[in-house]
């Protein structure tokens, strides 16, 4: 079995089928609406899930639908909550998500921050009492397309051992930033752990392996048993991912740990939410998010700034590569390439995901997801 790369597997696994982005979006929205979500919230959440699948971030795509459907159905996610501004001070606002779906709440916060930044130059909006948001880069790109330099972060349930610790204390705590750069924003989106749990779940579904040095077991030693690590993280059985850089200081693990702490501060105490060790209880979630928007027009001519960022990006991509077989890549390049490919061929769905989606359809009386057996570019005619 191959070791993980950032790209989808080169060979198709048995049982893989394909669906158009439109069809996946329709199915996900219908499923969320069937368990009580407002239609607009269901469609926005489905859009974020499909954006992840199109970008090749399968760990945060429709494979996560079960999490939301179950939460809405059993009441641990509120189907009726609406994000509400509960305080405003100058360029800062605080939003209470009411334990509703994370996607509509954070989208509300990003749009509010962008609107405020157009008036004040810069704005910060925090979110409390929120849930899982999907891919952070979707939101920072949304702000960048509105002319902002944006930073978006969120905390998560405890899965990462801080530098020197032998138990999970931090979430995978992604940091994303984006800025206008011509036709497409320049967008960085990455976990502060060496690898996110969702990637391990995807590798496990794809029957691939993981590297030594990504995770530790309950005894604090390295574990590369992917089945045990995935199950142990879900069950909170003492398994932990390592921070960006890995164990100790030799490869900078203390730096990854420091970045995770930054996210925990911004999205926990400073947002009025809980930090990762306390984000979930029987009453629901209290995740936090942090959004900063800076109107680049407040710094000078926005068109000129955007053109200079695009020029800088082109120069970086043109740098002499260390390996001629591996081109120099900037944040977002792989995701854009994958979006173009999957818009043409369809979104690949592995057998375990298809089985779960079929179960959701049956349980809630929905039309099944319409799939095809081959990528559309390979179909006859």
XYZ file of C-alpha atoms in Angstrom, residues 160-358:
199
model
C -3.464 16.469 19.219
C -0.806 16.090 21.915
C 1.024 19.361 22.613
C 4.797 19.237 22.360
C 6.080 16.971 25.129
C 2.618 15.669 26.127
C 1.412 12.087 25.846
C -2.329 12.762 25.569
C -4.583 14.794 23.271
C -5.260 18.337 24.449
C -5.612 20.433 21.268
C -7.809 20.048 18.219
C -6.302 19.786 14.744
C -6.996 23.546 14.734
C -6.660 24.658 11.088
C -5.417 28.083 10.084
C -6.452 29.528 6.737
C -5.604 32.789 5.054
C -6.489 34.115 1.619
C -5.880 37.251 -0.417
C -6.975 38.400 -3.901
C -4.388 37.426 -6.510
C -5.872 37.868 -9.963
C -8.202 35.205 -11.320
C -8.026 33.075 -8.162
C -7.276 34.024 -4.555
C -4.060 32.828 -3.000
C -5.388 30.579 -0.229
C -3.568 28.607 2.461
C -5.534 26.114 4.562
C -3.843 23.574 6.827
C -4.201 21.868 10.170
C -1.686 22.658 12.894
C -1.278 18.912 13.475
C 1.192 16.957 11.364
C -1.815 15.276 9.742
C -5.553 15.788 10.381
C -7.742 12.922 11.573
C -9.919 13.234 8.487
C -6.945 12.390 6.294
C -6.299 9.247 8.324
C -9.965 8.287 7.965
C -9.675 8.729 4.214
C -6.473 6.695 4.061
C -8.151 3.949 6.056
C -11.140 3.907 3.675
C -8.697 3.745 0.764
C -6.818 0.866 2.423
C -3.603 2.858 2.575
C -1.039 3.164 5.344
C 0.216 5.972 7.561
C 3.709 7.061 8.515
C 5.468 6.467 11.792
C 5.711 9.802 13.587
C 2.185 11.003 12.813
C 0.466 9.687 15.929
C 1.057 8.148 19.333
C -0.796 5.463 21.251
C -2.112 5.575 24.828
C 1.346 4.668 26.128
C 2.854 7.753 24.456
C 4.903 5.811 21.896
C 4.649 6.046 18.116
C 1.792 4.148 16.495
C 1.377 3.504 12.763
C -1.548 1.063 13.126
C -4.012 3.139 11.122
C -7.098 1.144 12.146
C -6.212 1.446 15.831
C -5.331 5.141 15.554
C -8.549 6.073 13.722
C -10.711 4.059 16.122
C -8.782 5.347 19.143
C -9.156 8.989 18.115
C -12.908 8.584 17.569
C -13.353 6.797 20.901
C -11.049 9.220 22.749
C -9.130 6.186 23.931
C -5.817 7.931 24.551
C -4.505 8.039 20.978
C -3.218 11.410 19.783
C -1.926 13.060 16.643
C 1.343 14.972 16.858
C 1.661 18.706 16.194
C 3.043 20.073 12.953
C 6.743 19.201 12.998
C 6.250 16.024 15.022
C 7.628 14.957 18.353
C 9.907 17.286 20.324
C 11.964 20.203 19.020
C 14.315 18.566 16.502
C 11.845 19.043 13.625
C 9.928 21.977 15.056
C 7.097 20.214 16.868
C 7.136 22.971 19.485
C 6.344 25.459 16.703
C 3.320 23.489 15.529
C 2.229 23.243 19.150
C 2.560 27.005 19.523
C 0.402 27.605 16.447
C -2.256 25.251 17.818
C -2.198 27.162 21.099
C -2.747 30.386 19.158
C -5.880 28.897 17.572
C -7.105 27.634 20.940
C -6.702 31.140 22.402
C -8.427 32.906 19.488
C -11.279 30.421 19.217
C -11.662 29.460 22.883
C -11.215 32.037 25.674
C -11.032 35.086 23.389
C -14.158 34.040 21.473
C -16.123 33.174 24.603
C -16.226 29.549 23.474
C -14.589 26.501 25.042
C -11.131 25.276 24.242
C -10.793 21.852 22.691
C -10.781 19.743 25.854
C -14.241 21.085 26.716
C -15.925 21.794 23.371
C -18.416 18.912 23.358
C -20.818 17.721 26.054
C -24.243 16.099 26.163
C -25.967 19.437 25.485
C -24.111 20.052 22.213
C -20.974 21.832 21.046
C -19.287 25.085 21.997
C -16.679 25.337 19.277
C -15.302 28.772 18.475
C -14.168 30.479 15.297
C -12.142 33.608 14.604
C -12.328 35.776 11.478
C -10.153 38.745 10.569
C -10.802 40.733 7.402
C -8.528 43.501 6.129
C -9.795 45.519 3.160
C -6.785 45.665 0.849
C -8.190 48.876 -0.597
C -7.441 50.516 2.744
C -3.723 49.862 2.105
C -3.550 51.431 -1.348
C -4.874 50.858 -4.844
C -6.572 47.448 -4.628
C -6.046 46.681 -8.324
C -2.327 47.398 -8.087
C -1.937 45.364 -4.883
C -3.749 42.405 -6.417
C -1.581 42.608 -9.546
C 1.600 42.637 -7.459
C 0.455 39.595 -5.478
C -0.260 37.789 -8.747
C 3.194 38.779 -10.037
C 4.864 37.524 -6.861
C 2.940 34.249 -7.121
C 4.071 33.771 -10.722
C 7.709 34.360 -9.746
C 7.481 31.807 -6.949
C 5.972 29.174 -9.245
C 8.799 29.833 -11.724
C 11.514 29.110 -9.136
C 13.998 26.364 -10.035
C 12.499 23.139 -8.656
C 14.443 20.829 -6.380
C 12.970 17.875 -8.280
C 12.108 18.346 -11.958
C 9.274 15.835 -11.581
C 7.651 17.918 -8.827
C 6.692 21.460 -9.826
C 6.871 24.355 -7.383
C 3.415 24.690 -5.902
C 1.710 27.500 -4.026
C -1.164 27.051 -1.572
C -4.390 26.267 -3.424
C -2.780 25.090 -6.684
C -3.545 21.411 -6.094
C -7.105 22.154 -4.994
C -7.799 24.207 -8.127
C -6.361 21.502 -10.365
C -8.478 18.878 -8.644
C -11.609 21.046 -8.924
C -11.169 21.315 -12.660
C -10.633 17.559 -13.027
C -13.550 16.535 -10.845
C -15.901 19.050 -12.430
C -15.232 17.083 -15.617
C -15.027 13.482 -14.386
C -17.332 13.634 -11.363
C -16.644 13.263 -7.650
C -15.237 9.801 -6.753
C -17.074 8.143 -3.870
C -15.616 5.107 -2.143
C -17.734 2.093 -1.254
C -17.962 2.840 2.515
C -19.168 6.383 1.768
C -21.729 5.114 -0.742
C -23.019 2.601 1.793
C -23.442 5.327 4.404
C -25.193 7.672 1.977
C -27.545 4.878 0.934
